[in-house]
mmCIF file of C-alpha atoms in Angstrom:
data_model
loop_
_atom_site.group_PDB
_atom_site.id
_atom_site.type_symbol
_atom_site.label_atom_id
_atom_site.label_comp_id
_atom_site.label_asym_id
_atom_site.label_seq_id
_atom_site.Cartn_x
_atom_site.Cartn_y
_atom_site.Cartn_z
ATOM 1 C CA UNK E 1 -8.722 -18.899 -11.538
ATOM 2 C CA UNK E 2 -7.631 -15.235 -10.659
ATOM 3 C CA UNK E 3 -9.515 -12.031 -10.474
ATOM 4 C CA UNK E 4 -8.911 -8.841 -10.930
ATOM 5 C CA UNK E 5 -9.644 -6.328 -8.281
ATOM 6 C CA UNK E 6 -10.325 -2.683 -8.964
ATOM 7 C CA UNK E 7 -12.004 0.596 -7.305
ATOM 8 C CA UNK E 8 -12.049 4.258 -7.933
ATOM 9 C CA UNK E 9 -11.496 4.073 -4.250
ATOM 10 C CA UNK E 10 -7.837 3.984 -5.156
ATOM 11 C CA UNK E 11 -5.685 5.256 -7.783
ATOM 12 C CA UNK E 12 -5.809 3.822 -10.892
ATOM 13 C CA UNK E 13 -3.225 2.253 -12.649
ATOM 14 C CA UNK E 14 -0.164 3.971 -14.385
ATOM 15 C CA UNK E 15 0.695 1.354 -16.563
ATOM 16 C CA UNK E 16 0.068 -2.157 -17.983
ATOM 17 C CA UNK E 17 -0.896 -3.556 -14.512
ATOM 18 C CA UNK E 18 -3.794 -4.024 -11.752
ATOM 19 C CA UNK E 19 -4.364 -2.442 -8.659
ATOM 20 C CA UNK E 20 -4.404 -6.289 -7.032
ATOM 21 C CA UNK E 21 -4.948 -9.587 -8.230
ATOM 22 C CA UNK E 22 -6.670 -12.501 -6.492
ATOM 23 C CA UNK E 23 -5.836 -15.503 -6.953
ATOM 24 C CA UNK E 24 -6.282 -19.269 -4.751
ATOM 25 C CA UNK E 25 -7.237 -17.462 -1.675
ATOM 26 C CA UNK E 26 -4.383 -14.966 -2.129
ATOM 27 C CA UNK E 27 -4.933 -11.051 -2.803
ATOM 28 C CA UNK E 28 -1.801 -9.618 -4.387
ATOM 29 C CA UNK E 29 -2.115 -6.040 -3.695
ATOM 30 C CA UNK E 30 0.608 -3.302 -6.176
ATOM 31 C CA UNK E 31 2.207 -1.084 -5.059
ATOM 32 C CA UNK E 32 -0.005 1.695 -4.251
ATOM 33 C CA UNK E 33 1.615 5.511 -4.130
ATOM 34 C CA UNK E 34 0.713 8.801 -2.224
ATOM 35 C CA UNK E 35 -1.787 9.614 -5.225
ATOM 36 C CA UNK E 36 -5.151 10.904 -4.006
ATOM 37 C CA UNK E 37 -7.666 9.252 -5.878
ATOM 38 C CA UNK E 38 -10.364 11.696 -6.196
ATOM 39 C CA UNK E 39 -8.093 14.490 -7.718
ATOM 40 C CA UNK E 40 -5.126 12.597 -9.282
ATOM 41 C CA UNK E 41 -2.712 14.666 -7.690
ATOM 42 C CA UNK E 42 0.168 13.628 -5.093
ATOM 43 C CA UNK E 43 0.495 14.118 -1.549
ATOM 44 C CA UNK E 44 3.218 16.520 -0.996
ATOM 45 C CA UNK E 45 2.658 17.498 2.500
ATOM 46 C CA UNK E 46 4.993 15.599 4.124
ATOM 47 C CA UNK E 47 6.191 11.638 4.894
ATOM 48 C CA UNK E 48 3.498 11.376 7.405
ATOM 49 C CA UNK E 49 0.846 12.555 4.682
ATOM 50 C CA UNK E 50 1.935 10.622 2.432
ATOM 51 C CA UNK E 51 2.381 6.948 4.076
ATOM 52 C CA UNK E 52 -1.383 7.913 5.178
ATOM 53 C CA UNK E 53 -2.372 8.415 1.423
ATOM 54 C CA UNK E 54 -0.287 4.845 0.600
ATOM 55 C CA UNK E 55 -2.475 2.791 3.687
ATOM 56 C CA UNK E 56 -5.391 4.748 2.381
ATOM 57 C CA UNK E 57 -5.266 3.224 -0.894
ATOM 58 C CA UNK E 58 -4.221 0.186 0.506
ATOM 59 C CA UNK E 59 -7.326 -0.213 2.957
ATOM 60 C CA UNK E 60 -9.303 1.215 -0.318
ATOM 61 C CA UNK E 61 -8.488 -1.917 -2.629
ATOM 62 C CA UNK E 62 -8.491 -4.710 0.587
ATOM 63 C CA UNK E 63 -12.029 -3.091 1.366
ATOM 64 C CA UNK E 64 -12.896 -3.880 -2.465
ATOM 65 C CA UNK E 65 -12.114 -7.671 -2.296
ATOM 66 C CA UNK E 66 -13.755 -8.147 0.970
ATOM 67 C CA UNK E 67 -10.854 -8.443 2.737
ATOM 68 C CA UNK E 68 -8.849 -5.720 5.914
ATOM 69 C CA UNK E 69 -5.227 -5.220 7.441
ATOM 70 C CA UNK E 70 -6.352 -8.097 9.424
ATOM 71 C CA UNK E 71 -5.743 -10.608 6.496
ATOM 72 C CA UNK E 72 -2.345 -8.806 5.648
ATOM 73 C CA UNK E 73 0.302 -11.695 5.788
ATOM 74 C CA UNK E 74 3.220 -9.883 4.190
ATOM 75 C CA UNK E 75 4.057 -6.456 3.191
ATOM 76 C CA UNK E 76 6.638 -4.353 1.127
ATOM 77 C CA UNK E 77 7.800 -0.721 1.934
ATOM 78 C CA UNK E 78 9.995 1.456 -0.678
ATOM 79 C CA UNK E 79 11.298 4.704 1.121
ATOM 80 C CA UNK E 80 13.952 7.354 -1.219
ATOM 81 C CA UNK E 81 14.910 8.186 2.264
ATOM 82 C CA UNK E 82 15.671 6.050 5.221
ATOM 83 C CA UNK E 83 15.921 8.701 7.723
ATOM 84 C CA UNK E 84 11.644 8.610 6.951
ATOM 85 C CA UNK E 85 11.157 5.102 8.409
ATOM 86 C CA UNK E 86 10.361 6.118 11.741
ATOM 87 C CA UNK E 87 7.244 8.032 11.042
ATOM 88 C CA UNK E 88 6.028 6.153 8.189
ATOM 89 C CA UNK E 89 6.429 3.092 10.069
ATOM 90 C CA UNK E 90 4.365 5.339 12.638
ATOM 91 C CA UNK E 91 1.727 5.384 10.487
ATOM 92 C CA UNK E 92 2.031 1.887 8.835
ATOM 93 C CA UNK E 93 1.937 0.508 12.401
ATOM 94 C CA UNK E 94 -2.010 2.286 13.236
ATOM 95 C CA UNK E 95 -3.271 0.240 10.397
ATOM 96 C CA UNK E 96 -2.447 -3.061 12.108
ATOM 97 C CA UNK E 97 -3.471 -4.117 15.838
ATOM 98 C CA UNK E 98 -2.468 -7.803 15.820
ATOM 99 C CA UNK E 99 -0.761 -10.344 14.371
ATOM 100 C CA UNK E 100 1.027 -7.872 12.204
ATOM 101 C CA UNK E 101 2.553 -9.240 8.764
ATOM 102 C CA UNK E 102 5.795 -10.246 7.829
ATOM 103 C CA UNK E 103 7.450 -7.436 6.328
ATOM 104 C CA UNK E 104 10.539 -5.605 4.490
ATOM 105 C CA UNK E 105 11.747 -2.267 4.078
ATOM 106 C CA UNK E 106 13.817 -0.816 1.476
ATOM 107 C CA UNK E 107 15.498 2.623 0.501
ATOM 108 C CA UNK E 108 15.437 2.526 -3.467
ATOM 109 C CA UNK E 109 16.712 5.620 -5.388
ATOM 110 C CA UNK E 110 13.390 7.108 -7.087
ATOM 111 C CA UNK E 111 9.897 5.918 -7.171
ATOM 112 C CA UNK E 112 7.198 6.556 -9.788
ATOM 113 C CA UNK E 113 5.791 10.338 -10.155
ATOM 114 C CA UNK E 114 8.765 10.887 -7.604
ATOM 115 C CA UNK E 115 6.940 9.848 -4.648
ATOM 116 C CA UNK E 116 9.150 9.313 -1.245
ATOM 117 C CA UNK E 117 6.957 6.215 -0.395
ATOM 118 C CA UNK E 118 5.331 3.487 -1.770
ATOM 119 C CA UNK E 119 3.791 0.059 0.124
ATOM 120 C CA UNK E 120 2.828 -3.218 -1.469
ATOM 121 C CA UNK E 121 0.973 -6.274 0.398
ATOM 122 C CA UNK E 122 -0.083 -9.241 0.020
ATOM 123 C CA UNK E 123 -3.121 -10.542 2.365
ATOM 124 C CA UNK E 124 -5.309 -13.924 2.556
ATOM 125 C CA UNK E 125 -8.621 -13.794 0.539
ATOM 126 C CA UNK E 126 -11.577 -15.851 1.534
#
């Protein structure tokens, strides 16, 4: 049985999807954007700003299934720019303290709403 997960803590969807999925014992978490929930609009401030904004949303939607970064077994980070890993992976890295997840990191052309970042996970769910 799966089930949907979804908070105005986080951005809602842009399209025909949900902001995570649960499903036996497994939280599927989408990839979640620099967009600030509460005004719709995207971080622009900079790559630190906006990988903040990403674990923000992130923490929002694990937070709404019961779940933390603790339960965080594998995660997926887009960058437009590779020369941007080292401080997002700043950030990214302050949201874990142990047994940190298996992870990859990619440098993809474009991103939705032309976002520099975007971060994807996929945790345990009791």
């Amino acid at each position: 049985m799966k089930t949907i997960i979804n908070t105005t803590n986080a951005p809602a969807p842009i399209g025909p999807y949900s902001q995570a999925v649960a499903v036996n014992g497994l939280l599927f978490i989408s990839g979640q954007i620099p967009m600030n929930p509460a005004t719709g609009e995207i971080v622009t401030t900079g790559i630190t700003d906006e990988a903040k904004m990403v674990m923000e949303n992130l923490k929002a939607i694990l937070t709404e299934a019961g779940s933390s970064f603790d339960t965080v077994i594998k995660s997926t980070i887009f960058l437009t720019d590779m020369q941007t890993f080292a401080q997002v992976n700043e950030v990214y890295g302050s949201y874990f303290t142990t047994d940190f997840p298996a992870r990859e990191t990619v440098q993809v052309s474009a991103l939705p709403k032309g976002v520099n970042v975007e971060i994807s996970v996929i945790a345990l769910k009791d």
